[in-house]
Short mmCIF file of C-alpha atoms and ligand atoms in Angstrom, two decimals:
data_model
loop_
_atom_site.label_atom_id
_atom_site.label_comp_id
_atom_site.label_asym_id
_atom_site.label_seq_id
_atom_site.Cartn_x
_atom_site.Cartn_y
_atom_site.Cartn_z
CA UNK A 265 -5.36 5.36 24.08
CA UNK A 266 -6.01 2.19 22.79
CA UNK A 267 -7.16 2.19 18.63
CA UNK A 268 -7.35 -1.09 18.03
CA UNK A 269 -10.47 -2.77 15.71
CA UNK A 270 -11.89 -5.65 17.50
CA UNK A 271 -11.95 -7.64 13.76
CA UNK A 272 -8.97 -9.76 12.94
CA UNK A 273 -5.92 -7.47 11.74
CA UNK A 274 -6.17 -8.24 7.58
CA UNK A 275 -2.89 -9.15 5.89
CA UNK A 276 -1.83 -7.88 2.29
CA UNK A 277 1.13 -8.44 0.40
CA UNK A 278 3.47 -6.35 -2.16
CA UNK A 279 3.27 -8.05 -5.73
CA UNK A 280 6.61 -7.78 -7.09
CA UNK A 281 5.11 -6.85 -10.48
CA UNK A 282 8.74 -4.68 -10.83
CA UNK A 283 12.00 -6.41 -10.84
CA UNK A 284 14.59 -6.16 -8.05
CA UNK A 285 12.34 -6.87 -5.31
CA UNK A 286 11.28 -4.31 -2.50
CA UNK A 287 14.80 -4.09 -0.91
CA UNK A 288 17.56 -1.42 -3.04
CA UNK A 289 20.16 -4.28 -1.97
CA UNK A 290 22.29 -6.65 -3.94
CA UNK A 291 21.51 -9.53 -1.70
CA UNK A 292 19.77 -12.89 -3.24
CA UNK A 293 16.43 -12.48 -3.69
CA UNK A 294 14.22 -15.56 -4.47
CA UNK A 295 11.75 -13.35 -6.06
CA UNK A 296 10.77 -12.79 -9.63
CA UNK A 297 8.51 -10.02 -11.37
CA UNK A 298 7.52 -12.73 -13.86
CA UNK A 299 3.59 -13.70 -14.28
CA UNK A 300 3.92 -17.37 -13.47
CA UNK A 301 5.53 -16.52 -10.38
CA UNK A 302 3.27 -13.96 -9.67
CA UNK A 303 0.46 -16.40 -10.40
CA UNK A 304 1.67 -19.15 -8.18
CA UNK A 305 2.48 -16.57 -5.36
CA UNK A 306 -1.40 -15.05 -5.34
CA UNK A 307 -2.32 -18.61 -5.00
CA UNK A 308 0.00 -19.58 -2.54
CA UNK A 309 -1.02 -16.05 -0.62
CA UNK A 310 -4.70 -16.84 -0.60
CA UNK A 311 -4.64 -20.38 0.56
CA UNK A 312 -2.27 -18.77 3.59
CA UNK A 313 -4.58 -16.12 5.28
CA UNK A 314 -3.72 -13.40 2.95
CA UNK A 315 -6.64 -11.39 2.02
CA UNK A 316 -5.11 -8.58 0.13
CA UNK A 317 -2.43 -8.20 -2.81
CA UNK A 318 -0.69 -4.84 -3.57
CA UNK A 319 0.32 -4.02 -7.25
CA UNK A 320 2.44 -1.17 -7.72
CA UNK A 321 2.64 1.34 -10.77
CA UNK A 322 5.83 2.69 -12.41
CA UNK A 323 6.56 3.57 -15.65
CA UNK A 324 10.68 4.01 -15.21
CA UNK A 325 13.36 2.28 -13.84
CA UNK A 326 14.90 4.38 -11.01
CA UNK A 327 17.18 2.96 -8.27
CA UNK A 328 16.33 -0.72 -9.17
CA UNK A 329 13.03 -1.63 -10.66
CA UNK A 330 14.85 -2.08 -14.09
CA UNK A 331 11.53 -3.94 -15.58
CA UNK A 332 7.71 -3.15 -14.94
CA UNK A 333 4.76 -4.53 -15.57
CA UNK A 334 1.93 -2.61 -15.55
CA UNK A 335 -0.52 -2.62 -12.53
CA UNK A 336 -4.00 -2.83 -13.46
CA UNK A 337 -3.80 -5.22 -16.24
CA UNK A 338 -1.44 -7.24 -14.02
CA UNK A 339 -3.77 -7.40 -11.19
CA UNK A 340 -6.49 -8.50 -13.49
CA UNK A 341 -4.66 -11.63 -14.17
CA UNK A 342 -3.73 -12.19 -10.62
CA UNK A 343 -7.77 -12.37 -10.00
CA UNK A 344 -8.22 -14.51 -12.57
CA UNK A 345 -5.31 -17.08 -11.33
CA UNK A 346 -7.16 -16.83 -7.82
CA UNK A 347 -10.35 -17.28 -6.05
CA UNK A 348 -10.87 -15.44 -3.16
CA UNK A 349 -7.97 -12.56 -2.76
CA UNK A 350 -8.60 -8.93 -3.32
CA UNK A 351 -6.02 -7.37 -5.94
CA UNK A 352 -5.13 -3.64 -5.46
CA UNK A 353 -4.40 -1.71 -8.49
CA UNK A 354 -2.25 0.97 -8.26
CA UNK A 355 -3.51 3.84 -10.46
CA UNK A 356 -1.57 7.30 -10.61
CA UNK A 357 -3.71 10.33 -11.27
CA UNK A 358 -1.92 12.01 -14.82
CA UNK A 359 -1.35 9.04 -16.71
CA UNK A 360 -4.67 8.14 -16.24
CA UNK A 361 -7.64 10.18 -15.78
CA UNK A 362 -10.95 9.19 -13.97
CA UNK A 363 -13.24 8.61 -16.93
CA UNK A 364 -10.82 5.62 -18.19
CA UNK A 365 -9.84 4.29 -14.15
CA UNK A 366 -13.44 4.23 -13.30
CA UNK A 367 -14.43 2.25 -16.64
CA UNK A 368 -11.63 -0.19 -16.77
CA UNK A 369 -12.19 -0.63 -13.03
CA UNK A 370 -15.94 -1.36 -13.14
CA UNK A 371 -15.44 -3.78 -15.98
CA UNK A 372 -12.65 -5.90 -14.04
CA UNK A 373 -15.16 -5.63 -10.88
CA UNK A 374 -17.47 -7.67 -13.29
CA UNK A 375 -14.86 -10.03 -14.49
CA UNK A 376 -13.69 -11.01 -10.82
CA UNK A 377 -17.16 -10.80 -8.72
CA UNK A 378 -16.05 -7.54 -7.28
CA UNK A 379 -12.45 -8.70 -6.02
CA UNK A 380 -10.73 -5.72 -7.31
CA UNK A 381 -9.87 -2.37 -5.31
CA UNK A 382 -7.54 0.67 -6.22
CA UNK A 383 -4.71 2.55 -4.83
CA UNK A 384 -4.71 5.96 -5.65
CA UNK A 385 -0.91 7.26 -5.70
CA UNK A 386 -0.03 10.30 -5.77
CA UNK A 387 3.74 10.19 -7.03
CA UNK A 388 7.05 11.22 -5.79
CA UNK A 389 9.32 10.52 -8.88
CA UNK A 390 9.98 13.78 -11.03
CA UNK A 391 12.23 12.08 -13.55
CA UNK A 392 9.57 9.34 -14.24
CA UNK A 393 6.96 12.29 -14.91
CA UNK A 394 9.55 13.84 -17.30
CA UNK A 395 10.10 10.92 -18.77
CA UNK A 396 6.37 10.09 -19.83
CA UNK A 397 5.81 14.01 -20.43
CA UNK A 398 3.26 14.32 -17.35
CA UNK A 399 3.38 17.86 -15.30
CA UNK A 400 4.73 17.83 -12.45
CA UNK A 401 2.55 19.40 -9.66
CA UNK A 402 3.91 20.52 -6.51
CA UNK A 403 3.47 18.39 -3.28
CA UNK A 404 -0.12 19.54 -2.23
CA UNK A 405 -1.33 20.15 -5.84
CA UNK A 406 -0.80 16.38 -6.29
CA UNK A 407 -3.05 15.20 -3.79
CA UNK A 408 -5.73 17.95 -4.53
CA UNK A 409 -5.80 16.41 -8.12
CA UNK A 410 -6.10 12.90 -6.39
CA UNK A 411 -8.92 14.20 -4.10
CA UNK A 412 -10.97 15.21 -7.16
CA UNK A 413 -9.91 12.11 -8.74
CA UNK A 414 -10.99 10.07 -5.99
CA UNK A 415 -14.44 12.07 -5.75
CA UNK A 416 -15.02 11.73 -9.71
CA UNK A 417 -14.43 7.87 -9.17
CA UNK A 418 -17.02 7.25 -6.68
CA UNK A 419 -19.33 9.85 -8.34
CA UNK A 420 -19.08 7.97 -11.66
CA UNK A 421 -19.45 4.31 -10.17
CA UNK A 422 -22.42 5.36 -8.01
CA UNK A 423 -24.76 7.95 -9.38
CA UNK A 424 -26.64 8.56 -13.01
CA UNK A 425 -26.03 11.91 -14.56
CA UNK A 426 -22.86 12.62 -12.77
CA UNK A 427 -21.98 15.86 -13.34
CA UNK A 428 -18.82 17.59 -11.84
CA UNK A 429 -16.69 20.81 -12.01
CA UNK A 430 -13.48 20.45 -10.49
CA UNK A 431 -10.04 22.25 -11.22
CA UNK A 432 -8.64 19.22 -12.70
CA UNK A 433 -11.45 16.81 -14.21
CA UNK A 434 -14.87 17.86 -15.68
CA UNK A 435 -17.97 15.67 -16.22
CA UNK A 436 -21.13 16.78 -17.59
CA UNK A 437 -24.36 14.46 -16.86
CA UNK A 438 -22.29 11.33 -17.42
CA UNK A 439 -23.89 7.71 -16.67
CA UNK A 440 -21.47 4.76 -16.25
CA UNK A 441 -22.96 1.41 -17.62
CA UNK A 442 -22.87 -0.89 -15.81
CA UNK A 443 -21.71 0.18 -12.61
CA UNK A 444 -20.03 -1.85 -10.75
CA UNK A 445 -21.68 -4.39 -8.51
CA UNK A 446 -21.22 -4.44 -4.77
CA UNK A 447 -19.41 -4.50 -3.39
CA UNK A 448 -18.31 -1.44 -4.57
CA UNK A 449 -14.32 -1.28 -5.42
CA UNK A 450 -12.72 0.06 -2.17
CA UNK A 451 -10.48 3.21 -2.65
CA UNK A 452 -6.92 3.06 -0.67
CA UNK A 453 -4.32 5.61 -1.10
CA UNK A 454 -0.66 5.93 -0.29
CA UNK A 455 0.93 8.72 1.78
CA UNK A 456 1.57 10.15 4.78
CA UNK A 457 1.95 13.90 5.00
CA UNK A 458 -0.26 16.54 6.07
CA UNK A 459 -2.22 16.66 2.74
CA UNK A 460 -2.44 12.87 2.20
CA UNK A 461 -3.80 12.52 5.52
CA UNK A 462 -6.70 15.24 5.11
CA UNK A 463 -7.59 13.51 1.56
CA UNK A 464 -7.77 10.40 3.58
CA UNK A 465 -9.91 11.77 6.17
CA UNK A 466 -12.26 12.87 3.78
CA UNK A 467 -12.55 10.61 0.86
CA UNK A 468 -10.36 7.24 0.91
CA UNK A 469 -11.61 3.96 2.44
CA UNK A 470 -7.77 3.17 3.58
CA UNK A 471 -4.92 5.03 4.28
CA UNK A 472 -1.40 3.40 3.49
CA UNK A 473 1.54 4.62 5.61
CA UNK A 474 5.07 3.76 5.42
CA UNK A 475 6.86 1.11 8.16
CA UNK A 476 6.82 3.04 11.65
CA UNK A 477 6.86 2.20 15.47
CA UNK A 478 3.57 1.42 17.08
CA UNK A 479 3.50 5.02 19.02
CA UNK A 480 4.51 6.69 15.47
CA UNK A 481 1.50 4.94 13.95
CA UNK A 482 -0.97 5.63 17.07
CA UNK A 483 -0.13 9.07 16.54
CA UNK A 484 -1.38 9.31 12.99
CA UNK A 485 -4.16 7.66 13.85
CA UNK A 486 -5.36 9.70 16.35
CA UNK A 487 -4.79 12.77 13.90
CA UNK A 488 -6.61 11.20 10.90
CA UNK A 489 -9.89 9.74 12.85
CA UNK A 490 -10.09 13.14 14.17
CA UNK A 491 -9.89 14.70 11.24
CA UNK A 492 -12.06 12.02 9.53
CA UNK A 493 -15.00 12.53 12.15
CA UNK A 494 -15.17 16.10 11.38
CA UNK A 495 -15.68 15.04 8.14
CA UNK A 496 -17.99 12.34 8.87
CA UNK A 497 -15.87 10.04 7.09
CA UNK A 498 -14.30 6.59 8.20
CA UNK A 499 -11.08 5.43 7.33
CA UNK A 500 -9.02 2.27 7.77
CA UNK A 501 -5.29 2.34 8.19
CA UNK A 502 -2.78 -0.17 6.53
CA UNK A 503 0.69 0.16 7.69
CA UNK A 504 3.92 -1.32 5.50
CA UNK A 505 6.49 -3.71 7.09
CA UNK A 506 9.01 -5.70 5.59
CA UNK A 507 9.15 -9.14 7.22
CA UNK A 508 11.94 -11.26 8.23
CA UNK A 509 11.08 -13.93 10.16
CA UNK A 510 13.38 -17.08 11.36
CA UNK A 511 13.51 -19.15 14.00
CA UNK A 512 15.46 -17.79 15.95
CA UNK A 513 15.95 -13.82 16.19
CA UNK A 514 19.90 -13.94 15.61
CA UNK A 515 19.13 -15.31 12.01
CA UNK A 516 16.29 -12.82 11.26
CA UNK A 517 18.71 -9.98 12.58
CA UNK A 518 21.40 -11.58 10.87
CA UNK A 519 19.61 -11.18 7.44
CA UNK A 520 18.69 -7.80 8.17
CA UNK A 521 22.35 -7.12 8.45
CA UNK A 522 23.29 -8.62 5.31
CA UNK A 523 20.47 -6.63 3.43
CA UNK A 524 21.96 -3.29 4.67
CA UNK A 525 25.65 -4.32 4.03
CA UNK A 526 25.00 -5.28 0.32
CA UNK A 527 23.09 -2.32 -0.29
CA UNK A 528 24.47 -0.04 -2.92
CA UNK A 529 24.73 3.05 -1.18
CA UNK A 530 24.96 5.72 -4.35
CA UNK A 531 21.10 4.11 -5.38
CA UNK A 532 19.78 4.38 -1.65
CA UNK A 533 20.92 8.25 -1.45
CA UNK A 534 20.01 9.00 -4.64
CA UNK A 535 16.74 7.45 -4.09
CA UNK A 536 16.46 9.30 -0.52
CA UNK A 537 17.45 12.81 -2.50
CA UNK A 538 14.42 11.88 -4.69
CA UNK A 539 11.97 10.86 -1.98
CA UNK A 540 12.85 14.22 0.47
CA UNK A 541 12.83 16.26 -2.36
CA UNK A 542 8.85 15.14 -4.10
CA UNK A 543 7.93 16.07 -0.04
CA UNK A 544 9.46 19.56 0.06
CA UNK A 545 6.56 21.38 -0.94
CA UNK A 546 4.69 19.39 1.87
CA UNK A 547 5.25 22.01 4.27
CA UNK A 548 4.64 20.56 7.73
CA UNK A 549 7.58 18.14 6.86
CA UNK A 550 5.50 14.73 8.15
CA UNK A 551 5.23 12.91 4.63
CA UNK A 552 6.56 9.67 4.26
CA UNK A 553 10.03 9.52 4.00
CA UNK A 554 10.52 12.67 6.01
CA UNK A 555 12.69 11.28 8.73
CA UNK A 556 14.10 8.15 6.85
CA UNK A 557 17.65 7.10 7.67
CA UNK A 558 20.06 5.28 5.50
CA UNK A 559 19.04 2.12 6.67
CA UNK A 560 15.21 2.74 6.40
CA UNK A 561 16.05 3.91 2.65
CA UNK A 562 17.13 0.37 1.96
CA UNK A 563 13.56 -0.87 1.78
CA UNK A 564 11.13 1.36 -0.40
CA UNK A 565 8.49 2.28 2.21
CA UNK A 566 10.32 2.21 5.80
CA UNK A 567 9.64 -1.28 6.08
CA UNK A 568 12.13 -2.34 8.39
CA UNK A 569 10.79 0.39 10.95
CA UNK A 570 7.79 -1.58 11.91
CA UNK A 571 10.42 -4.17 13.23
CA UNK A 572 8.74 -7.36 12.27
CA UNK A 573 12.04 -8.83 12.20
CA UNK A 574 12.52 -11.83 14.66
CA UNK A 575 10.88 -15.36 15.28
CA UNK A 576 7.18 -15.86 14.65
CA UNK A 577 5.93 -15.42 18.05
CA UNK A 578 7.89 -11.90 18.54
CA UNK A 579 6.29 -10.89 15.07
CA UNK A 580 2.91 -11.90 16.08
CA UNK A 581 3.49 -9.75 19.14
CA UNK A 582 4.42 -7.06 17.72
CA UNK A 583 1.76 -7.00 14.86
CA UNK A 584 -0.89 -7.05 17.92
CA UNK A 585 1.14 -3.65 19.22
CA UNK A 586 0.96 -2.56 16.06
CA UNK A 587 -3.12 -3.22 15.74
CA UNK A 588 -3.44 -1.80 19.27
CA UNK A 589 -1.65 1.29 17.74
CA UNK A 590 -4.84 1.13 15.27
CA UNK A 591 -3.40 -0.33 12.08
CA UNK A 592 -6.38 -2.39 10.49
CA UNK A 593 -4.07 -4.29 7.64
CA UNK A 594 -0.37 -5.03 7.76
CA UNK A 595 1.32 -4.77 4.30
CA UNK A 596 4.05 -7.17 3.97
CA UNK A 597 7.25 -7.31 1.66
CA UNK A 598 9.39 -10.32 2.01
CA UNK A 599 13.18 -10.90 0.33
CA UNK A 600 11.89 -14.34 -1.10
CA UNK A 601 8.22 -13.69 -1.60
CA UNK A 602 6.63 -17.65 -2.47
CA UNK A 603 8.53 -19.26 0.25
CA UNK A 604 7.96 -16.44 2.94
CA UNK A 605 4.18 -15.67 2.11
CA UNK A 606 3.79 -19.27 3.09
CA UNK A 607 5.73 -19.25 6.15
CA UNK A 608 4.26 -16.24 7.39
CA UNK A 609 0.63 -17.68 6.96
CA UNK A 610 1.59 -21.04 8.68
CA UNK A 611 3.74 -19.95 11.23
CA UNK A 612 2.60 -15.96 12.28
CA UNK A 613 -0.62 -15.65 11.41
CA UNK A 614 -2.08 -18.52 13.60
CA UNK A 615 -0.20 -16.88 16.57
CA UNK A 616 -1.66 -13.64 15.90
CA UNK A 617 -5.23 -14.79 15.63
CA UNK A 618 -4.60 -16.73 19.14
CA UNK A 619 -3.38 -13.63 20.43
CA UNK A 620 -6.47 -11.88 19.15
CA UNK A 621 -8.72 -14.42 20.73
CA UNK A 622 -7.03 -14.06 24.19
CA UNK A 623 -7.26 -10.23 24.05
CA UNK A 624 -10.85 -10.53 23.10
CA UNK A 625 -11.65 -12.13 26.24
CA UNK A 626 -10.20 -9.67 28.54
CA UNK A 627 -12.44 -6.57 29.28
CA UNK A 628 -12.31 -3.15 26.44
CA UNK A 629 -10.24 -1.03 28.40
CA UNK A 630 -12.05 2.50 29.04
CA UNK A 631 -10.68 4.82 26.91
C1 FMN B 118 2.08 1.41 0.64
C2 FMN B 118 2.31 2.45 -0.50
C3 FMN B 118 1.92 2.22 -1.78
C4 FMN B 118 2.65 3.21 -3.04
N1 FMN B 118 2.67 2.63 -3.95
C5 FMN B 118 3.09 3.23 -5.14
C6 FMN B 118 3.35 3.00 -6.69
O1 FMN B 118 2.90 2.00 -6.72
N2 FMN B 118 3.89 4.02 -7.35
C7 FMN B 118 3.82 5.19 -7.31
O2 FMN B 118 4.46 6.00 -7.89
N3 FMN B 118 3.94 5.59 -5.65
C8 FMN B 118 3.33 4.71 -4.82
N4 FMN B 118 3.05 5.09 -3.48
C9 FMN B 118 3.54 6.71 -3.10
C10 FMN B 118 2.77 7.24 -2.94
O3 FMN B 118 1.66 7.59 -3.93
C11 FMN B 118 3.05 8.56 -2.35
O4 FMN B 118 3.81 9.57 -3.86
C12 FMN B 118 4.42 9.10 -1.43
O5 FMN B 118 3.81 8.28 -0.05
C13 FMN B 118 4.76 10.28 -0.84
O6 FMN B 118 3.59 10.41 -0.01
P1 FMN B 118 3.41 11.71 1.07
O7 FMN B 118 4.76 12.66 0.66
O8 FMN B 118 2.46 12.37 0.68
O9 FMN B 118 3.79 11.41 2.45
C14 FMN B 118 2.79 4.38 -2.52
C15 FMN B 118 2.92 4.62 -1.10
C16 FMN B 118 2.51 3.84 0.01
C17 FMN B 118 2.95 4.26 1.59
#
């Protein structure tokens, strides 16, 4: 069965607002977490076919990422430096409460002509929670809190006299002024466990999942669309990938081999232990990283599994496969961000658009 959307697939890149890039490896990475590098990167991205940028929230180091800029303020700076790019600010319930987040994002929405979005993340890093004195909730409890958080955000943004009685949050006749201008900020979420999918099917606009094969993505999409239908909700899907696009397949594969060869095994294993442990209370074992191998874990979100590693044509064809599996957006990480975002925009995205145009001429297959 094809889940393909007829709209052009969208592209996003991970904002490198934490140090060390997107792979846990000592390979050379010509990427910087500085604001100057990131402003220029955002401009390159919007000029080269990228619609979104996703910033990250981290409070402490762990397995790399020694330095971290805060996501909402950093996202605002990138929005100020660009004209059309939408920037997704990551928000972690716990450190943020929905009253503050709703107010902060509503203001940025006004300042940037509605270009800010949020990614509500539920957390995986217990040591980080301990370091900042936050309670560590069990896996499914974290999602129950995130769902209330999202319901509260939407309520505050759209209703006057908002009243909410949750287990985690309470609001009494609260009227936010001014409310965001349209378009309303889009709400993304990270996570792909049962609890994460159920939350997406009920309340999120977008579901972000770790890298995976088209078959595995298609299974997740079927499941989530079915559940969303039951809740009379619709949710779009973003898939993570670490792209290595070079003129020849050999070159691209050699870079992957070098990334893995130069990985720091202790850090990768410690990261693997942490993320698998974070998902333990997710009883079905389907969460992000449940099946990740050592090689997969060298990239924080299983980005090698999506296999966007090869020539521009190979990569464009594989993006079409992910789209047929139901991906509405591809979220990309790179080794050398500025150079590779530009290369991807100039050499891969036009091929994707050609393939999409050719496919649009085909009759729609009966499902
Ligand atoms: C695309 C994406 C972006 C994420 N960004 C962050 C982040 O910035 N900070 C963070 O602490 N967790 C982040 N996460 C982690 C998720 O919030 C969640 O804790 C994790 O995916 C585990 O989910 P699961 O066990 O429910 O599948 C991200 C996850 C994904 C897929």
